[in-house]
XYZ file of C-alpha atoms in Angstrom:
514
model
C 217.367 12.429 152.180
C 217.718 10.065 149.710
C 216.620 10.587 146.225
C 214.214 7.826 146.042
C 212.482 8.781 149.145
C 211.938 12.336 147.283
C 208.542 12.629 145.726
C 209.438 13.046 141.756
C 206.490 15.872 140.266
C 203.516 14.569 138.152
C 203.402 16.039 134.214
C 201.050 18.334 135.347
C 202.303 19.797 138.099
C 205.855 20.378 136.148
C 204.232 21.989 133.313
C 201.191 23.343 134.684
C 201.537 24.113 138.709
C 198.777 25.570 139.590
C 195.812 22.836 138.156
C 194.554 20.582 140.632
C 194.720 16.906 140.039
C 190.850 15.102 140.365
C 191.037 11.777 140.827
C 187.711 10.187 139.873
C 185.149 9.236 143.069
C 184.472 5.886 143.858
C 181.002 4.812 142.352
C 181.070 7.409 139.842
C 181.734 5.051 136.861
C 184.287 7.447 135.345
C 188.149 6.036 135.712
C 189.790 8.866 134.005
C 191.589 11.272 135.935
C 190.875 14.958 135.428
C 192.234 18.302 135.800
C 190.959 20.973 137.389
C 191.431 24.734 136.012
C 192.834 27.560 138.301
C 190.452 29.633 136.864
C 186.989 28.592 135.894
C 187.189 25.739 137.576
C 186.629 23.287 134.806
C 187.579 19.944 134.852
C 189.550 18.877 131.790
C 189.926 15.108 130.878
C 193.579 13.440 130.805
C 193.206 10.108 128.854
C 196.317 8.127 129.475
C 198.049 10.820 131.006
C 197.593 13.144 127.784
C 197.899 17.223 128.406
C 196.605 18.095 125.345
C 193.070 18.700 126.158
C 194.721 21.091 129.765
C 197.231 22.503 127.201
C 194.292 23.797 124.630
C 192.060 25.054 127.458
C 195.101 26.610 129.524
C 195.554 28.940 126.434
C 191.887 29.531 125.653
C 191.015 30.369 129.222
C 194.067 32.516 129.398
C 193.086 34.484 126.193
C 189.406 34.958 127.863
C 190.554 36.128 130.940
C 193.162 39.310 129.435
C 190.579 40.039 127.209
C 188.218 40.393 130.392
C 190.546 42.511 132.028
C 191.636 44.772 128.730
C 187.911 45.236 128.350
C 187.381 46.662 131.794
C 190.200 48.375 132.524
C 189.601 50.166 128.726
C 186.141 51.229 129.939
C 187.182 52.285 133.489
C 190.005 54.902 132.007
C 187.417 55.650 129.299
C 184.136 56.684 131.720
C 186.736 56.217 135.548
C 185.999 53.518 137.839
C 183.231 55.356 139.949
C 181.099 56.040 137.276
C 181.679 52.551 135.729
C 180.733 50.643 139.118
C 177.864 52.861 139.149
C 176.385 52.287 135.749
C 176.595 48.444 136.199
C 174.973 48.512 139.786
C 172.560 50.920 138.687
C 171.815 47.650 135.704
C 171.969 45.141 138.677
C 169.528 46.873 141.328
C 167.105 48.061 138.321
C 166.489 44.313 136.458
C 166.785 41.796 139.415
C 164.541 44.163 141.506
C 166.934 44.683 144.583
C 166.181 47.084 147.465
C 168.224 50.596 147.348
C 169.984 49.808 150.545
C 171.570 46.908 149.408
C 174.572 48.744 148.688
C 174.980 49.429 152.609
C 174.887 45.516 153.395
C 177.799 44.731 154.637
C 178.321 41.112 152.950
C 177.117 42.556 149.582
C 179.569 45.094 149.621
C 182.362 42.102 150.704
C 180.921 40.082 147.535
C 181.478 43.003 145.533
C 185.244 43.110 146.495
C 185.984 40.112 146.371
C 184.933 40.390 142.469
C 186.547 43.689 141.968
C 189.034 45.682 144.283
C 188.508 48.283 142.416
C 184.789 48.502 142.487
C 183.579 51.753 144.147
C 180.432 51.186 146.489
C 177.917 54.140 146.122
C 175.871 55.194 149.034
C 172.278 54.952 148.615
C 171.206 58.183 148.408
C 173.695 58.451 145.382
C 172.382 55.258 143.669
C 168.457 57.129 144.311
C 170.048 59.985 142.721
C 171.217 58.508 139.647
C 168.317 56.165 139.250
C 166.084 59.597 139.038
C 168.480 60.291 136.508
C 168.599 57.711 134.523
C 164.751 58.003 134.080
C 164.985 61.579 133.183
C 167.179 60.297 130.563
C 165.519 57.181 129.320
C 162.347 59.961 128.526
C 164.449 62.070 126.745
C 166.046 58.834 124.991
C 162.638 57.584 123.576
C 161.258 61.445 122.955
C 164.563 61.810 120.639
C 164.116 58.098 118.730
C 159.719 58.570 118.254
C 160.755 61.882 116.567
C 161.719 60.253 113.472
C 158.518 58.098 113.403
C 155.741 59.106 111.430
C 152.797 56.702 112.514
C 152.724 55.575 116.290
C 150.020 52.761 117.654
C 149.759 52.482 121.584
C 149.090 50.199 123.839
C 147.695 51.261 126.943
C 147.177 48.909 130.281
C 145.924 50.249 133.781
C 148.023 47.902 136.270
C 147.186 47.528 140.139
C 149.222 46.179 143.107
C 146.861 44.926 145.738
C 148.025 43.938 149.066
C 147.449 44.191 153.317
C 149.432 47.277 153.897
C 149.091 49.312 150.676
C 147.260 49.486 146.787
C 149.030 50.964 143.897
C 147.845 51.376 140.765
C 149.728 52.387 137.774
C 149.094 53.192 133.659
C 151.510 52.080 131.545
C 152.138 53.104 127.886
C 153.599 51.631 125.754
C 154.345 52.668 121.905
C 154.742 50.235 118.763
C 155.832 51.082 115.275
C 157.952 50.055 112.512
C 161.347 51.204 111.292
C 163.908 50.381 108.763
C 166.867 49.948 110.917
C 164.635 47.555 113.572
C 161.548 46.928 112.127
C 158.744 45.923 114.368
C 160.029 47.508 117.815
C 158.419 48.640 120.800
C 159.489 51.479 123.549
C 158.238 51.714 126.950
C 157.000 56.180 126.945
C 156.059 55.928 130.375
C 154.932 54.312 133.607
C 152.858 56.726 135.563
C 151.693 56.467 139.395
C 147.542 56.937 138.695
C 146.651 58.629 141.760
C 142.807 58.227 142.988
C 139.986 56.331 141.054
C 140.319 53.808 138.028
C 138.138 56.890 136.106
C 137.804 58.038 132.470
C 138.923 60.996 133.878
C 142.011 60.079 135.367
C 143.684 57.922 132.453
C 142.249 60.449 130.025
C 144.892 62.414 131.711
C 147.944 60.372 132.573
C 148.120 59.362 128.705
C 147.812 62.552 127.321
C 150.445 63.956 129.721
C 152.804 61.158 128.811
C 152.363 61.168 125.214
C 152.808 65.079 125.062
C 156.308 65.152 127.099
C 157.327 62.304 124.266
C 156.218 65.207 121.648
C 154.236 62.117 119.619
C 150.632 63.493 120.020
C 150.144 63.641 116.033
C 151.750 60.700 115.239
C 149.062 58.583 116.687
C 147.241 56.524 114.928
C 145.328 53.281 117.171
C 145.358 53.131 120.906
C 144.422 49.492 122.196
C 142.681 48.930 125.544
C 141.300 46.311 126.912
C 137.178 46.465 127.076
C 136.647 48.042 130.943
C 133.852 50.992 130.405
C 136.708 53.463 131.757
C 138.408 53.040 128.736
C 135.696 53.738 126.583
C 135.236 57.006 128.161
C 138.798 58.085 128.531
C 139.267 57.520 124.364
C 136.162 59.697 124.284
C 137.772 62.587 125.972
C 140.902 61.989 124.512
C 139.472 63.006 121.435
C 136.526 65.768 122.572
C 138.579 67.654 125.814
C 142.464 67.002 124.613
C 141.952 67.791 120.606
C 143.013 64.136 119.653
C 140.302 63.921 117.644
C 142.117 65.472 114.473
C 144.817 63.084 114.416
C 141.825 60.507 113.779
C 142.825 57.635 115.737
C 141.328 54.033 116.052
C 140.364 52.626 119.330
C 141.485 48.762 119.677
C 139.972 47.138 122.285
C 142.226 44.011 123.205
C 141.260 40.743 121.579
C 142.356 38.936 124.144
C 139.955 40.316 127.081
C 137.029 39.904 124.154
C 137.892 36.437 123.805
C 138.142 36.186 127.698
C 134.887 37.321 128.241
C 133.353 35.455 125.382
C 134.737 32.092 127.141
C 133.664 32.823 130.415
C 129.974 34.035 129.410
C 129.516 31.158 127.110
C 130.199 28.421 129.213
C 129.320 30.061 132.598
C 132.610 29.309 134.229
C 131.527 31.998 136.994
C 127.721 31.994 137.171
C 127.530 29.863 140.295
C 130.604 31.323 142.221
C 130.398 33.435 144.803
C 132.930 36.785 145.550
C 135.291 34.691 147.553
C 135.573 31.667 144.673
C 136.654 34.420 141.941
C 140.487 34.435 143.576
C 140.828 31.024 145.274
C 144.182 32.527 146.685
C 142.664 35.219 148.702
C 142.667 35.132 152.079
C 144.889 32.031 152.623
C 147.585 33.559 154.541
C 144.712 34.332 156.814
C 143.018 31.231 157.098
C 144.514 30.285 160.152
C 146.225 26.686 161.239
C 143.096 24.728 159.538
C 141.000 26.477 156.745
C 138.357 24.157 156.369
C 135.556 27.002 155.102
C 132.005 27.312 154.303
C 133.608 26.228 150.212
C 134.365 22.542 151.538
C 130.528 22.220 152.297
C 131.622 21.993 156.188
C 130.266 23.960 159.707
C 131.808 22.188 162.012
C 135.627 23.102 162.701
C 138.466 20.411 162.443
C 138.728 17.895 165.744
C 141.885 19.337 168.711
C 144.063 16.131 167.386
C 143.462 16.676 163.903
C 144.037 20.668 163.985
C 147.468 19.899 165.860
C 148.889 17.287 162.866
C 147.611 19.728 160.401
C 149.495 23.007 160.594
C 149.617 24.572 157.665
C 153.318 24.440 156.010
C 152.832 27.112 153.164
C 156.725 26.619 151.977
C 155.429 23.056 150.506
C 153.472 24.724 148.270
C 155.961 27.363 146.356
C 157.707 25.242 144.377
C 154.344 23.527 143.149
C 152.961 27.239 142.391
C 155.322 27.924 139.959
C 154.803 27.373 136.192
C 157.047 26.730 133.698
C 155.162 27.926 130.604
C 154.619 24.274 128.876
C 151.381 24.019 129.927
C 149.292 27.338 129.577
C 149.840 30.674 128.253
C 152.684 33.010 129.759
C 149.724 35.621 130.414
C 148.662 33.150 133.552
C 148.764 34.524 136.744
C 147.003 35.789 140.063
C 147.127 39.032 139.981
C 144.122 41.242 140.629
C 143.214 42.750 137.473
C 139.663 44.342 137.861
C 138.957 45.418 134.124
C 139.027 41.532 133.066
C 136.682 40.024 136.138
C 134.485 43.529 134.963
C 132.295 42.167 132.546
C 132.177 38.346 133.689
C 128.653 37.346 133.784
C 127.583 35.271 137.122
C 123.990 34.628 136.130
C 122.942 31.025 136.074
C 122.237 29.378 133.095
C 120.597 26.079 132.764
C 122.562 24.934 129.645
C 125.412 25.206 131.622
C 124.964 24.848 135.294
C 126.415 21.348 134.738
C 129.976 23.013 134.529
C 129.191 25.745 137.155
C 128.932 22.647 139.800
C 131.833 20.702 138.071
C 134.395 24.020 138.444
C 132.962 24.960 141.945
C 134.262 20.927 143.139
C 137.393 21.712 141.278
C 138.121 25.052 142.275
C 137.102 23.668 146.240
C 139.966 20.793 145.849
C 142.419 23.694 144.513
C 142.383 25.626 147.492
C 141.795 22.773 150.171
C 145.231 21.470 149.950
C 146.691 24.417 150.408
C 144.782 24.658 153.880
C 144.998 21.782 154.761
C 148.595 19.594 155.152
C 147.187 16.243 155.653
C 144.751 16.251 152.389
C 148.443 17.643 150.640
C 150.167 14.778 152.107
C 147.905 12.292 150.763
C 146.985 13.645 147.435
C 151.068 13.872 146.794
C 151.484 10.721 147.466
C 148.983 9.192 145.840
C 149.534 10.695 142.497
C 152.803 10.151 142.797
C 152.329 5.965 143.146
C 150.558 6.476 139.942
C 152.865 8.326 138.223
C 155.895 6.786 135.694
C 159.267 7.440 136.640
C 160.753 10.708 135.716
C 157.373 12.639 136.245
C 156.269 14.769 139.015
C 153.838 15.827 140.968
C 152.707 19.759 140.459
C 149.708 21.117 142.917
C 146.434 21.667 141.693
C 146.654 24.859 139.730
C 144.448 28.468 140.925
C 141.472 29.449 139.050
C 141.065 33.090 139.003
C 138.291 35.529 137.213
C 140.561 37.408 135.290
C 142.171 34.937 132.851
C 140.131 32.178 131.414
C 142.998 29.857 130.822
C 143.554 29.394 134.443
C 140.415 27.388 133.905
C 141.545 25.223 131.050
C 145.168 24.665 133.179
C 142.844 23.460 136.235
C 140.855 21.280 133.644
C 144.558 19.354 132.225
C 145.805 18.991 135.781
C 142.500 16.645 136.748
C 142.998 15.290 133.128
C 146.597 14.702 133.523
C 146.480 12.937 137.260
C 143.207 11.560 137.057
C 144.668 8.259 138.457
C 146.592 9.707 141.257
C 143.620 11.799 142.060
C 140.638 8.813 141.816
C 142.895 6.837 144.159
C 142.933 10.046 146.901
C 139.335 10.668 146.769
C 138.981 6.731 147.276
C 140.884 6.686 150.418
C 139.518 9.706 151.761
C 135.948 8.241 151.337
C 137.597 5.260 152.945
C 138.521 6.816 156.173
C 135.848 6.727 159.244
C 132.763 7.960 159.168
C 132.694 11.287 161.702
C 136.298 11.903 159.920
C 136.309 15.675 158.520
C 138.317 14.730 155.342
C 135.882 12.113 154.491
C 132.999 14.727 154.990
C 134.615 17.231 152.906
C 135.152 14.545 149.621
C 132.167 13.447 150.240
C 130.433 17.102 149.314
C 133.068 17.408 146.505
C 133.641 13.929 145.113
C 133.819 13.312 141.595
C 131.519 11.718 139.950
C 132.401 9.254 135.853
C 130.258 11.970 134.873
C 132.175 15.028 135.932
C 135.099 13.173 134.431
C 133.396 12.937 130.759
C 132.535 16.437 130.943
C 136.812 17.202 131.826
C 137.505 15.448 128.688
C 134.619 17.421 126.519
C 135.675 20.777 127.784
C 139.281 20.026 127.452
C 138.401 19.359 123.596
C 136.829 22.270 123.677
C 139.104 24.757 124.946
C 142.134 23.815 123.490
C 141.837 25.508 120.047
C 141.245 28.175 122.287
C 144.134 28.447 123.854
C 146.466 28.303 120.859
C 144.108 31.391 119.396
C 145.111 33.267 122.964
C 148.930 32.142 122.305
C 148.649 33.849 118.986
C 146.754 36.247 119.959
C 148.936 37.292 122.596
C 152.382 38.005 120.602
C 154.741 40.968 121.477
C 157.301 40.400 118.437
C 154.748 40.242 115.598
C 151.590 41.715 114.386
C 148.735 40.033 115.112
C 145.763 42.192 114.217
C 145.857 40.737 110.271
C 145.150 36.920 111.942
C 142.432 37.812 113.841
C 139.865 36.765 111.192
C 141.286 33.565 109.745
C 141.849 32.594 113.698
C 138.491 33.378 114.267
C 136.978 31.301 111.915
C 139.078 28.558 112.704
C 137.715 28.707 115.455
C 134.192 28.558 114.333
C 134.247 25.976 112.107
C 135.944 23.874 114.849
C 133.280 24.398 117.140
C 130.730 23.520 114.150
C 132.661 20.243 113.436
C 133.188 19.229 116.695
C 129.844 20.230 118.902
C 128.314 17.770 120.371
C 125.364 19.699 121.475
C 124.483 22.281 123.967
C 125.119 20.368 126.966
C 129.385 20.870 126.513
C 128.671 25.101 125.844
C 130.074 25.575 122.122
C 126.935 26.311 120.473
C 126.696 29.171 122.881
C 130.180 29.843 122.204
C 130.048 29.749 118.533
C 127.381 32.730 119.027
C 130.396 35.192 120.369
C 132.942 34.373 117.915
C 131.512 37.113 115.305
C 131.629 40.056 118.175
C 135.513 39.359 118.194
């Protein structure tokens, strides 16, 4: 073979073999060729041929990677590999949730290898084992750190689990204090399985039990609850039946559940729901093919052609569902929490029956097009034609009993694609006469009216909502705002009422119980 017909390497693959020339794509706008590393797989830019840019990440990634490996195998001879695989799948299975027998999948444990040869799988039973202990030592952990701290508050919170097949319901406790080393900090004492009844009683017991094993029962000085009655009675006994009345602690109820209950009451956001309304969520996954319910204002079931074009495709609806924090607080969410839907009053009130009827049409539209795959269809698409490029469409968000801002998030989304939304209840009032979808607008159609009173109530509520951000923070203190907030808030109300109709003069007349 001749020399010329020999193929004569490329600078790169003479002084670095194992990159990977990229030529740019067609279409892609970018003519200079690129580089491709062996090892993180990032593509490095060669203007006119230059290595330099290959040459400085060649030795950078190279540095990364020993030290990667130095760093491992130092902590595999210093704890051995088994208990080293262990500790970090034990970290893996614990914060991203996974199931226990994940470690007998077989293409886990071929992931797992492929990472690290010399990663030692651990049968389930063993990573159960160690779990246990690693609980048994967290206790002991956070029993040895609160013994240096002289003055303890704690925040207690009575968590349930509600589903088809089971209900769990659990106390946690949590305990906040200061120190020099960390300052404000927070430890988790303990997370206990309440067994029977939501009673005084019971979580009278569970924190008492916990706070004993973490030896702290005379460094307390404020436990904070929210407002349910069972709370009241369980501080009670924790002072009269345990002895915790000599340590003299305060009893915080939370100001967020006050403020909760203050919005809801004042405005009668619940008065004219029924059970069903409080959770617009439950009982979709049973509503069948076509859940067109007594809430749409409709007897009469969906016509054979229609119930055949309009199965319900529930996977349409989970990206929509999820929020990304810009819009409400990060407190938002459908969970069945009884102690906050407790105390909500559902007695009508004439002052504000107008936005009873206004949140019932709302609430209706909210969980009819997620029953119902033709209304989806065209409210999608008609908020999207209104829409300006580079925004999206988001589904109607759930209002539920327990958090009051899931109200003021339903109130911006009918604010936000009021456009998109007057154009779908125009063409389902356009469709024939007999035709279900028109019936059910019809009953729920919104009226200029109902739109003026969106705007007022969105004026309202959105002081409110920064008071439950700030009221709501985990890093800082926020008992020493609550005045100042709370007569913010009042003289906002005062400035800006425009009479009884819009609900803040009834309002106002809470603020001084928070």
């Amino acid at each position: 073979m001749s020399s010329a017909s020999r193929k004569r390497p490329t600078s790169l693959e003479k002084h670095f073999p194992k990159w990977r020339r990229v030529d740019p794509m067609e279409g892609e706008g970018e003519e200079v060729p690129m580089a491709e590393c062996p090892r993180c797989f990032k593509k490095i830019k060669m203007n006119r041929g230059s290595l330099s840019g290959v040459r400085a990440h060649e030795k950078s990634c190279t540095v990364r990677e020993a030290e990667t490996e130095v760093e491992f195998e130092r902590v595999s001879k210093q704890k051995g590999a088994r208990t080293f695989s262990l500790e970090t799948l034990i970290e893996l299975v614990v914060e991203a949730g996974l199931p226990l027998n994940v470690v007998e999948n077989s293409a886990f444990q071929k992931f797992v290898k492929s990472l690290c040869v010399s990663f030692v799988m651990p049968s389930r039973r063993s990573l159960a084992r160690e779990i246990k202990k690693k609980v048994h030592h967290h206790s002991q952990a956070i029993t040895d750190e609160l013994s240096s701290i002289p003055d303890i508050g704690i925040t207690c919170d009575v968590w349930s689990r509600s589903s088809r097949s089971s209900r769990s319901s659990f106390v946690g406790i949590v305990a906040h204090f200061y120190s020099d080393a960390e300052g404000l900090g927070r430890r988790l004492i303990d997370f206990v399985d309440l067994k029977g009844r939501h009673t005084g009683a019971n979580i009278a017991s569970c924190v008492y039990t916990s706070l004993e094993a973490a030896g702290c029962l005379g460094k307390i000085r404020s436990i904070t609850t929210d407002s349910a009655s069972s709370n009241f009675r369980a501080m009670d006994l924790l002072r009269t039946e345990y002895g915790m009345g000599e340590t003299g602690f305060v009893h915080l109820t939370c100001l967020a559940h006050k403020l909760h209950l203050s919005i809801v009451n004042s405005l009668g956001f619940w008065a004219t729901a029924s059970t069903s309304d409080e959770f617009s969520d439950s009982g979709e996954e049973d509503a069948g093919d076509n859940a067109l319910t007594s809430t749409t204002g409709l007897e009469a079931p969906l016509c054979e052609q229609q119930e055949r074009l309009d199965l319900l495709r529930d996977e349409q609806f989970l990206a929509g569902d999820d929020d990304d924090g810009s819009e409400a607080s990060a407190d938002i969410d459908d969970s069945y929490d009884e102690a906050w839907g407790e105390d909500v009053d559902r007695s009508t009130n004439r002052s504000t029956k107008g936005i009873g009827s206004l949140l019932k049409k709302l609430r209706n539209h909210s969980r009819f097009i997620r029953q119902s795959n033709i209304a989806f269809d065209l409210l999608h698409q008609s908020v999207e034609e209104s829409l300006p490029d580079g925004h999206g469409f988001r589904i109607i968000p759930r209002d539920v009993v327990v958090r009051w801002n899931s109200t003021h998030r339903l109130l911006s989304w009918f604010s936000t694609y009021r456009e998109g939304f007057a154009k779908y209840q125009r063409q389902c009032l356009a469709r024939r006469g007999s035709d279900k979808l028109r019936l059910y607008m019809k009953a729920n159609a919104l009226s200029p009216s109902d739109e003026e009173l969106i705007d007022t109530l969105q004026d309202l509520l959105a002081p409110f909502e920064q008071a439950t951000r700030k009221f709501s923070g985990s890093t800082f203190t926020t008992i020493s705002s609550v005045r100042a907030v709370t007569r913010g808030l009042s003289r906002k109300l005062k400035t800006g009422a425009s009479g009884e109709a819009d609900g803040s003069k009834a309002l106002n007349r809470q603020l001084p119980e928070l």
